[in-house]
Coordinates of C-alpha atoms in Angstrom, one line a residue:
M1 CA -39.8 -30.4 14.8
A2 CA -38.9 -27.0 12.7
N3 CA -39.4 -24.8 16.0
D4 CA -37.3 -27.1 18.0
S5 CA -34.7 -27.2 15.3
A6 CA -34.9 -23.7 15.5
V7 CA -34.5 -23.3 19.1
K8 CA -31.6 -26.0 19.0
T9 CA -29.6 -23.6 16.2
S10 CA -30.0 -20.8 18.2
S11 CA -28.9 -22.5 21.3
S12 CA -26.0 -23.6 19.7
Y13 CA -25.1 -20.2 18.2
R14 CA -25.4 -18.7 22.0
Q15 CA -23.3 -21.2 23.7
I16 CA -20.6 -20.1 21.5
M17 CA -21.1 -16.6 22.0
K18 CA -20.9 -17.5 25.9
G19 CA -17.6 -18.9 25.5
T20 CA -16.7 -15.7 23.3
S21 CA -18.1 -12.8 25.4
I22 CA -16.1 -14.9 28.5
F23 CA -13.6 -14.8 27.4
G24 CA -13.2 -11.9 24.6
G25 CA -14.0 -10.0 27.9
V26 CA -10.7 -11.4 28.9
Q27 CA -8.6 -11.0 25.7
V28 CA -9.9 -7.4 25.7
F29 CA -8.5 -7.2 29.2
N30 CA -5.2 -8.8 28.1
I31 CA -5.3 -6.4 24.7
I32 CA -5.5 -3.2 27.4
I33 CA -2.2 -5.1 29.2
T34 CA -0.6 -5.4 26.1
I35 CA -1.0 -2.1 24.1
I36 CA 0.7 -0.4 28.1
R37 CA 3.0 -2.7 27.7
S38 CA 3.6 -2.5 24.0
K39 CA 3.8 1.2 23.9
V40 CA 6.2 1.5 27.3
I41 CA 8.5 -0.7 25.3
A42 CA 8.2 1.4 21.8
V43 CA 9.4 4.6 24.2
L44 CA 11.8 3.3 26.7
L45 CA 13.6 0.5 24.2
G46 CA 12.2 1.8 20.8
P47 CA 12.2 -1.1 17.4
A48 CA 15.6 -2.4 18.7
G49 CA 14.8 -3.1 22.4
M50 CA 11.1 -4.9 20.8
G51 CA 13.6 -6.9 19.0
I52 CA 15.9 -7.8 21.9
S53 CA 12.6 -8.7 23.0
G54 CA 10.9 -10.3 20.5
L55 CA 13.9 -12.7 19.7
L56 CA 14.3 -13.8 23.5
T57 CA 10.6 -14.4 23.4
S58 CA 10.6 -16.4 20.5
T59 CA 13.9 -18.4 21.0
T60 CA 12.5 -19.5 24.5
T61 CA 9.4 -20.5 23.0
F62 CA 10.6 -22.5 20.2
I63 CA 12.4 -24.4 23.2
G64 CA 9.2 -24.6 24.7
S65 CA 7.5 -26.3 22.0
L66 CA 10.8 -28.7 21.4
T67 CA 10.0 -30.0 25.0
N68 CA 6.5 -29.2 26.5
F69 CA 5.1 -32.7 24.0
G70 CA 1.8 -30.7 23.8
L71 CA 0.4 -31.4 26.4
R72 CA -1.8 -27.9 26.7
V73 CA -4.1 -29.1 23.7
S74 CA -3.3 -33.2 23.9
S75 CA -4.7 -33.0 27.9
V76 CA -7.7 -30.7 27.7
K77 CA -9.4 -33.7 25.3
D78 CA -8.6 -36.6 28.2
I79 CA -9.5 -34.4 31.2
A80 CA -12.5 -33.3 29.5
A81 CA -13.9 -36.8 28.9
A82 CA -12.7 -37.7 32.2
H83 CA -15.0 -35.0 33.6
N84 CA -18.4 -35.8 31.0
S85 CA -18.0 -39.3 32.8
N86 CA -18.8 -37.8 36.1
D87 CA -16.3 -40.6 36.7
E88 CA -14.4 -38.9 39.9
L89 CA -11.5 -41.7 39.9
K90 CA -10.9 -40.9 36.3
V91 CA -11.0 -37.5 36.6
T92 CA -8.5 -37.2 39.3
K93 CA -6.1 -40.0 38.2
T94 CA -6.7 -37.9 34.9
V95 CA -5.5 -34.5 36.3
M96 CA -3.0 -36.5 38.7
V97 CA -0.8 -37.5 35.6
V98 CA -1.3 -34.6 33.6
R99 CA 0.7 -32.9 36.7
R100 CA 3.7 -35.2 36.9
L101 CA 4.3 -35.2 33.1
V102 CA 4.3 -31.1 32.9
W103 CA 6.6 -31.7 36.2
L104 CA 8.6 -33.6 33.8
T105 CA 8.6 -31.1 30.0
G106 CA 9.2 -28.1 32.1
I107 CA 12.4 -29.1 33.7
L108 CA 13.0 -30.5 30.5
G109 CA 12.6 -27.3 28.9
T110 CA 14.5 -26.0 31.4
L111 CA 17.8 -28.1 31.9
V112 CA 17.8 -27.7 28.0
T113 CA 17.8 -23.9 27.3
I114 CA 20.8 -23.9 30.5
I115 CA 22.7 -26.3 28.6
F116 CA 22.6 -24.3 24.7
A117 CA 22.5 -21.1 25.5
G118 CA 25.4 -20.1 24.5
W119 CA 24.4 -21.2 21.3
L120 CA 20.9 -20.0 21.4
S121 CA 22.8 -16.6 21.6
E122 CA 25.3 -16.6 19.2
L123 CA 22.2 -18.2 16.7
S124 CA 19.4 -15.4 17.4
F125 CA 22.2 -12.6 18.0
G126 CA 25.4 -13.8 16.5
N127 CA 27.5 -13.6 19.4
R128 CA 27.1 -14.3 23.3
E129 CA 26.8 -11.9 24.7
Y130 CA 22.8 -12.8 25.7
T131 CA 24.3 -16.3 27.4
Y132 CA 22.9 -15.2 30.8
S133 CA 19.8 -13.5 29.5
F134 CA 18.7 -17.8 27.9
I135 CA 20.1 -18.9 31.5
W136 CA 18.2 -17.0 33.5
L137 CA 14.9 -17.4 30.9
S138 CA 15.1 -20.9 31.1
I139 CA 13.3 -21.1 34.5
T140 CA 10.2 -19.5 32.6
L141 CA 10.1 -22.6 31.0
L142 CA 9.4 -24.5 33.7
F143 CA 6.7 -22.2 35.1
N144 CA 5.0 -21.7 31.6
Q145 CA 4.1 -25.4 32.0
L146 CA 3.3 -25.8 35.1
T147 CA 0.6 -23.3 33.5
S148 CA -0.4 -25.0 31.3
G149 CA -0.9 -27.7 34.1
Q150 CA -3.5 -25.9 36.1
S151 CA -5.3 -23.6 32.8
V152 CA -5.8 -27.3 31.0
L153 CA -7.5 -28.2 34.6
L154 CA -9.9 -25.7 34.4
Q155 CA -10.7 -25.9 31.0
G156 CA -11.1 -29.5 31.2
M157 CA -13.7 -28.9 33.6
R158 CA -15.2 -26.2 32.2
K159 CA -14.3 -23.3 35.2
L160 CA -13.9 -20.8 32.5
K161 CA -14.8 -18.5 35.2
Y162 CA -11.6 -19.0 36.9
L163 CA -9.8 -19.5 33.6
A164 CA -10.6 -16.0 32.6
T165 CA -10.3 -14.3 35.8
A166 CA -6.7 -15.8 36.8
N167 CA -5.5 -14.5 33.1
V168 CA -6.9 -10.9 33.9
I169 CA -5.5 -11.0 37.0
G170 CA -1.7 -12.4 36.4
A171 CA -1.4 -9.8 33.4
A172 CA -2.4 -6.9 35.5
S173 CA -0.5 -7.8 38.0
A174 CA 2.7 -8.6 36.1
L175 CA 2.4 -4.9 34.4
L176 CA 2.7 -3.3 37.3
V177 CA 6.1 -5.3 38.4
S178 CA 6.9 -5.1 34.9
I179 CA 7.5 -1.1 34.3
P180 CA 9.3 -0.1 37.2
L181 CA 12.0 -2.2 35.3
Y182 CA 11.6 -1.1 31.7
Y183 CA 11.7 2.5 33.1
Y184 CA 15.1 2.0 35.6
F185 CA 17.0 -0.8 34.0
R186 CA 15.7 -0.2 29.9
V187 CA 16.9 -3.2 28.2
N188 CA 18.2 -4.9 30.8
G189 CA 14.9 -4.9 32.1
I190 CA 13.6 -7.5 29.6
V191 CA 14.5 -10.4 31.2
P192 CA 13.7 -9.8 34.7
A193 CA 10.2 -8.6 33.1
L194 CA 9.6 -11.9 31.2
I195 CA 10.4 -13.8 34.1
I196 CA 8.3 -12.1 36.6
T197 CA 5.0 -12.2 34.0
A198 CA 5.1 -16.4 33.9
L199 CA 5.7 -16.4 37.9
F200 CA 2.5 -13.9 38.5
T201 CA 1.0 -16.4 35.6
L202 CA 1.9 -19.3 37.5
L203 CA 0.6 -18.1 41.1
A204 CA -2.7 -16.8 39.6
N205 CA -3.7 -20.1 37.7
I206 CA -2.4 -21.9 40.9
Y207 CA -4.8 -19.8 42.9
F208 CA -7.7 -20.7 41.1
A209 CA -7.2 -24.6 40.0
R210 CA -6.7 -25.0 43.8
K211 CA -10.5 -24.0 43.9
V212 CA -11.5 -26.9 41.4
K213 CA -12.0 -30.1 44.5
I214 CA -9.9 -32.7 43.0
S215 CA -9.2 -36.0 45.7
K216 CA -5.5 -37.0 46.4
I217 CA -4.6 -40.5 45.3
D218 CA -1.6 -42.6 45.2
I219 CA -0.7 -43.3 41.5
S220 CA 2.3 -45.4 40.8
W221 CA 4.7 -44.4 38.3
N222 CA 3.8 -47.3 35.8
E223 CA 0.1 -46.3 35.9
T224 CA 1.4 -42.8 35.4
K225 CA 3.0 -44.1 32.4
V226 CA 0.5 -46.1 31.1
R227 CA -2.4 -43.6 31.6
G228 CA -0.3 -40.3 29.6
R229 CA 0.8 -42.4 26.4
G230 CA -2.3 -41.0 24.6
M231 CA -1.7 -37.7 25.4
M232 CA 2.0 -38.1 24.7
V233 CA 1.2 -39.8 21.6
M234 CA -1.4 -37.2 20.5
G235 CA 1.3 -34.1 22.2
F236 CA 4.1 -35.7 20.2
V237 CA 1.9 -35.4 17.3
L238 CA 1.3 -31.0 18.1
S239 CA 4.8 -30.9 19.4
L240 CA 6.4 -31.2 16.3
S241 CA 3.6 -28.7 14.7
G242 CA 4.9 -26.4 17.0
I243 CA 8.1 -27.3 16.2
M244 CA 7.9 -26.4 12.9
T245 CA 6.2 -23.3 14.0
M246 CA 7.9 -21.8 16.3
G247 CA 11.2 -22.9 14.2
A248 CA 9.4 -21.1 11.2
A249 CA 9.2 -17.7 12.7
Y250 CA 12.2 -18.2 13.6
I251 CA 13.8 -18.9 10.8
V252 CA 12.0 -15.9 9.2
R253 CA 12.9 -13.3 12.5
I254 CA 16.9 -14.7 11.5
F255 CA 16.3 -14.0 8.1
I256 CA 14.9 -10.0 9.1
S257 CA 17.7 -9.3 11.2
N258 CA 20.8 -10.8 9.2
K259 CA 19.0 -8.8 5.9
G260 CA 17.3 -5.8 7.4
G261 CA 18.1 -5.6 11.3
L262 CA 17.1 -5.4 14.3
D263 CA 14.7 -2.2 13.2
D264 CA 13.1 -4.5 11.3
V265 CA 12.5 -7.2 13.1
G266 CA 10.9 -4.8 15.9
L267 CA 8.8 -3.8 13.0
F268 CA 7.7 -7.2 11.7
N269 CA 6.6 -8.0 16.0
A270 CA 4.6 -5.3 16.1
G271 CA 3.1 -5.3 13.0
F272 CA 2.1 -9.1 13.9
A273 CA 1.1 -8.1 17.4
I274 CA -2.1 -5.7 16.1
I275 CA -3.3 -8.8 13.8
N276 CA -2.3 -11.9 16.2
T277 CA -2.9 -10.0 19.9
Y278 CA -5.5 -7.3 19.1
V279 CA -7.5 -9.6 16.3
G280 CA -6.6 -13.0 16.9
L281 CA -8.5 -12.1 20.6
I282 CA -11.3 -13.9 18.9
F283 CA -9.7 -16.7 18.0
T284 CA -8.8 -17.3 21.7
A285 CA -11.4 -16.4 23.3
M286 CA -13.1 -19.1 20.9
S287 CA -10.9 -22.2 21.0
T288 CA -11.6 -22.0 24.8
D289 CA -14.6 -23.0 24.7
Y290 CA -14.8 -24.4 21.0
Y291 CA -12.1 -27.1 20.5
P292 CA -13.6 -29.4 23.5
R293 CA -17.6 -28.7 21.9
L294 CA -16.1 -29.9 18.9
S295 CA -14.2 -32.9 20.0
G296 CA -17.8 -34.3 22.2
I297 CA -19.2 -34.1 19.0
A298 CA -16.5 -35.3 16.6
E299 CA -17.7 -38.3 15.8
D300 CA -20.9 -37.7 13.8
N301 CA -19.4 -35.8 10.8
Q302 CA -22.9 -34.1 10.4
K303 CA -23.0 -32.4 13.6
T304 CA -19.4 -31.6 13.2
T305 CA -20.3 -30.1 10.3
L306 CA -23.1 -28.4 11.7
L307 CA -20.8 -26.5 13.9
V308 CA -17.5 -25.7 12.3
N309 CA -19.6 -24.1 9.6
Q310 CA -21.4 -21.7 13.2
Q311 CA -18.1 -21.3 14.4
A312 CA -16.8 -19.9 10.9
E313 CA -20.4 -17.9 11.0
V314 CA -19.1 -16.0 14.0
A315 CA -15.7 -15.7 13.1
I316 CA -16.3 -13.9 10.2
L317 CA -19.2 -11.3 11.5
I318 CA -17.2 -10.1 14.4
L319 CA -14.4 -9.7 13.4
A320 CA -14.6 -8.4 9.2
P321 CA -16.0 -4.6 11.2
I322 CA -12.7 -4.6 13.4
L323 CA -10.5 -5.8 10.4
T324 CA -12.3 -3.2 8.6
I325 CA -11.5 -0.6 11.0
F326 CA -8.0 -1.8 11.2
L327 CA -7.7 -1.3 7.7
I328 CA -9.0 2.4 7.5
F329 CA -7.6 3.7 10.4
I330 CA -4.3 1.7 10.9
D331 CA -2.1 4.2 10.2
I332 CA -3.7 6.8 13.3
A333 CA -3.6 2.8 15.6
V334 CA 0.0 2.3 15.3
V335 CA 1.0 5.9 16.2
L336 CA -1.4 5.5 19.6
L337 CA -0.1 1.6 20.1
Y338 CA 3.6 1.9 20.1
S339 CA 5.2 5.5 18.0
K340 CA 5.7 7.2 14.5
Q341 CA 9.4 5.3 14.5
F342 CA 6.7 2.1 13.8
I343 CA 4.8 3.4 11.4
A344 CA 6.1 1.9 8.0
T345 CA 3.9 -1.9 9.5
T346 CA 1.6 -0.4 8.0
E347 CA 2.2 -1.5 5.1
M348 CA 2.5 -5.3 6.4
I349 CA -0.3 -5.0 8.2
Y350 CA -3.4 -4.0 5.5
W351 CA -2.8 -7.3 3.0
A352 CA -2.2 -9.3 6.7
A353 CA -6.1 -7.8 7.5
L354 CA -7.3 -9.4 4.3
G355 CA -5.6 -12.5 5.1
I356 CA -7.5 -12.5 8.2
F357 CA -10.4 -13.5 6.4
F358 CA -9.3 -16.8 5.8
K359 CA -6.8 -17.6 8.5
S360 CA -10.5 -17.7 10.1
V361 CA -12.1 -20.6 8.5
S362 CA -9.2 -22.6 7.8
W363 CA -8.5 -22.3 12.1
A364 CA -12.1 -23.3 12.5
I365 CA -12.0 -26.6 9.8
S366 CA -8.3 -26.9 11.2
Y367 CA -9.9 -28.1 14.5
V368 CA -11.7 -31.3 12.9
F369 CA -8.5 -33.1 12.9
L370 CA -7.4 -32.7 16.6
A371 CA -11.4 -33.4 17.6
K372 CA -11.0 -36.7 16.0
S373 CA -7.7 -37.3 17.0
A374 CA -6.2 -37.7 14.0
S375 CA -2.8 -37.3 13.9
K376 CA -1.3 -38.3 10.9
V377 CA -3.6 -36.2 9.5
F378 CA -3.0 -32.9 11.5
F379 CA 0.7 -33.5 11.2
W380 CA 1.0 -33.7 7.3
N381 CA -1.2 -31.2 6.6
E382 CA 0.4 -28.5 9.1
L383 CA 3.8 -29.7 8.0
I384 CA 3.4 -28.4 4.0
S385 CA 1.6 -25.6 5.3
I386 CA 4.4 -24.5 7.5
V387 CA 7.1 -25.0 4.3
C388 CA 4.8 -23.0 2.4
M389 CA 4.0 -20.0 4.4
T390 CA 8.0 -19.9 5.6
S391 CA 9.1 -20.2 1.6
L392 CA 6.5 -17.5 1.0
N393 CA 7.8 -15.2 3.7
L394 CA 11.0 -15.4 2.8
L395 CA 10.8 -14.5 -0.7
G396 CA 7.8 -11.7 0.4
Y397 CA 10.8 -10.2 2.7
Y398 CA 14.1 -10.5 0.0
Y399 CA 11.6 -8.6 -3.2
W400 CA 9.2 -6.9 -1.0
A401 CA 10.1 -5.7 3.0
L402 CA 7.9 -6.1 5.5
A403 CA 4.7 -5.3 3.2
G404 CA 6.1 -8.3 1.2
L405 CA 5.3 -9.9 4.8
G406 CA 2.3 -9.1 4.9
F407 CA 1.4 -10.1 1.3
S408 CA 2.8 -13.6 2.2
F409 CA 0.6 -13.8 5.0
M410 CA -2.3 -13.4 3.3
L411 CA -1.6 -15.8 0.4
S412 CA -0.5 -18.5 2.5
Y413 CA -3.5 -18.4 4.8
L414 CA -5.6 -18.7 1.1
I415 CA -3.2 -21.9 0.0
Y416 CA -3.9 -23.2 4.1
L417 CA -7.6 -22.6 3.6
I418 CA -8.1 -24.6 0.3
Q419 CA -6.2 -27.4 2.0
V420 CA -7.7 -28.0 4.8
Y421 CA -11.1 -27.5 3.1
L422 CA -9.8 -30.8 0.4
V423 CA -8.8 -32.7 3.4
A424 CA -11.3 -32.3 5.5
R425 CA -14.1 -32.7 2.8
K426 CA -12.7 -35.8 0.9
K427 CA -11.9 -37.5 4.9
Y428 CA -15.6 -36.3 6.4
S429 CA -17.1 -35.0 3.8
F430 CA -17.0 -31.9 5.1
T431 CA -18.5 -28.8 3.3
L432 CA -18.9 -24.9 3.6
N433 CA -22.4 -24.0 3.6
K434 CA -24.2 -21.2 1.8
G435 CA -24.8 -19.3 4.9
F436 CA -21.4 -19.3 5.3
L437 CA -20.2 -18.4 1.8
K438 CA -22.4 -15.4 1.6
I439 CA -21.3 -13.7 5.2
F440 CA -17.8 -14.2 3.7
A441 CA -18.1 -13.0 0.2
F442 CA -19.8 -9.8 1.4
Q443 CA -17.7 -9.2 4.6
L444 CA -14.3 -9.6 2.5
F445 CA -15.7 -7.9 -0.4
V446 CA -16.0 -5.2 2.0
A447 CA -13.3 -5.4 3.1
I448 CA -11.7 -5.3 0.3
C449 CA -12.8 -2.0 -0.7
C450 CA -11.5 -0.4 2.3
F451 CA -8.2 -1.8 1.6
I452 CA -8.9 -0.3 -2.2
I453 CA -10.3 3.1 -0.4
S454 CA -6.9 3.9 2.0
K455 CA -4.4 2.1 -0.6
S456 CA -5.8 4.9 -3.3
V457 CA -7.7 8.1 -1.9
I458 CA -6.2 10.7 -0.3
K459 CA -6.6 11.8 3.6
P460 CA -9.6 12.4 4.9
W461 CA -11.5 11.6 2.0
S462 CA -10.0 8.2 2.6
Y463 CA -12.1 7.8 6.2
M464 CA -14.9 9.3 4.9
L465 CA -15.8 6.7 2.8
G466 CA -13.9 4.1 5.5
V467 CA -16.5 4.7 7.9
L468 CA -19.4 4.3 6.0
C469 CA -17.5 0.6 4.4
I470 CA -16.9 0.1 8.2
I471 CA -21.1 1.4 8.7
I472 CA -22.4 -1.2 6.4
S473 CA -20.1 -4.0 8.0
V474 CA -20.7 -3.6 11.9
W475 CA -25.3 -3.2 9.7
F476 CA -24.7 -6.5 8.1
S477 CA -23.0 -8.5 11.6
F478 CA -25.8 -7.6 13.7
K479 CA -28.1 -8.0 10.9
E480 CA -27.1 -11.6 10.5
L481 CA -26.3 -12.6 14.2
D482 CA -29.9 -11.3 15.2
K483 CA -30.7 -14.2 13.0
R484 CA -28.9 -16.5 15.1
L485 CA -29.0 -15.2 18.6
R486 CA -32.2 -13.4 18.3
L487 CA -30.2 -10.7 19.9
R488 CA -33.1 -7.5 19.3
Q489 CA -35.7 -10.1 21.4
L490 CA -32.4 -10.5 24.0
L491 CA -32.0 -6.9 24.7
N492 CA -35.6 -6.1 24.7
S493 CA -35.9 -9.0 27.4
Y494 CA -33.0 -7.2 29.5
K495 CA -34.3 -3.8 29.3
N496 CA -37.9 -5.2 30.7
K497 CA -36.4 -7.1 33.8
L498 CA -34.2 -3.7 34.0
W499 CA -37.9 -1.6 34.1
K500 CA -39.4 -4.0 36.3

C-alpha cells in the first residue's frame, strides 16, 4: 500500500511537470519573441515609446476585462466537465454556447472602445491625440475574445500540444510582421503591430481548434441563455475581479505618468515585464493544466490540499534558481534585454523578485476558490487584495519612486499569501505541509542572501559569491525534484534507450 501511494504521488508530480514542460517550452519561445520585440521597441522607440505602447495596451486590456465576462476562465471548467462526461452532445452544445458568447462579448468590447475612444485618449495621455489609435485598436478586443473561444476549447479538451503550437506560431508570425512596422514607422507602427499580433494569434488558434472534431447542431438562443447562465455568472465575478485588477494597474500607470512622466511608465512596464513575463512563464505553464486538474477533485478537501501543496512545491523548486540568477545578474539582464537607458528599473526588480516567492504560493492556493466555484469568496478575497496592493503601490512610488514599487509588490504578495491561506484554512481545512515549508524556507533564505550580496558587495565579488548561491539553489531544487519525480531513474532509463 505504501509503495502504491508513493507511485501515485510520483505520478501526480510527473503530471504537474508534464503540463509545465509542454507550456514551459512554449513560454520559453514566447519569452524569446518578447525579448526581441522589447529590444526592438527599446532601441527604436526608447522609454517614451514603450510608455505609449504600455498605456495603449493596458487601456484596451482594461476595456476587455470590462466586457469579456471572464469567459476565458469560466468556460474552461464547463468544457472540461462536458469532455470528462464522455457525452458528445453535451460537449457540442457547450462549445456552441461558448462560441456564441465570445462573439457577443467581443463585439461589445469593440463598440465600447469606439464610443469612448476620445475619452480614453484624454484619460490616458491628457489629450485627444490618440483617439484614432483607440478606434483602430478596438478590433483587437474582438480578435482577442474570439481567440479565447478557440483556446478554451483546446484547453478544456486537454489538447495541450495543439494549444502550445498555436501560441508559438501566432507569436512568431506576428513578430516577423511587426518588426518592419517599428523600423519604418517608429511610434506610428505601434497600433498596426498590436492589431497584427491579435489577428495572427486568432488565426493560429482557429487553425488548431478545427482539428478537434466538434459536431455541428442547431441550438436555440433560449437554450444558449440557459446553458450559458452558469458560465456568465461565474464569468461575471471573474470579470469584476479582472476589472478591478486592470483598473488598479491603470490607476498606477496614470499616477506614474502624471507624477514621473512617460519615461517612468516605460521603466515600470519594462521592469515588470521581466518579472511577469520572464519569471511568470512558470505560472502560465502550470495554470494551463493545474486549474482543470484541481477542478476535477475540488469536492475532496484532502485531495485538494495535497495537489495545492504539490503544485506550490514544484513552483518554488523551478522558480527559485531562476530568481537567484535575476538577483545576481539583473543589471546585465536589463542591458541585454533592453538598453542602458532602462538600468534604473533594477532597484524595482530586486524587491519584486523576492515578492515572487510569496506570489507563487498564494497563486496556487487562490485557484482553490475558482475550482470550488466559490464566487463570493473569490470576489471579496480579490477586492481586499487589490485595494491593499494599489494603495501600497501608490505610496511606494510617491515616497521611493521605482524602488518603492518593487517593495510594495513584495509586501502586497506577503499580505495576500497570509490572507488566502487563512481563508482557505477556515473554509476548506487547507494546510501547508512540512515538506513544502522546508523547501520554501530554504530557497527564500538563499534568495535573501543573493539580495544582500547584490546590494552590499562590490563587483566582481558579488558575482562570485552570487554564483555560489545559485549553485546551492540549483542543487537543492534538483535533489528535491529527484525525490518526487525520480529524475535519476528517468535519466538512466532514457540513457539506456539511447544506447540500445
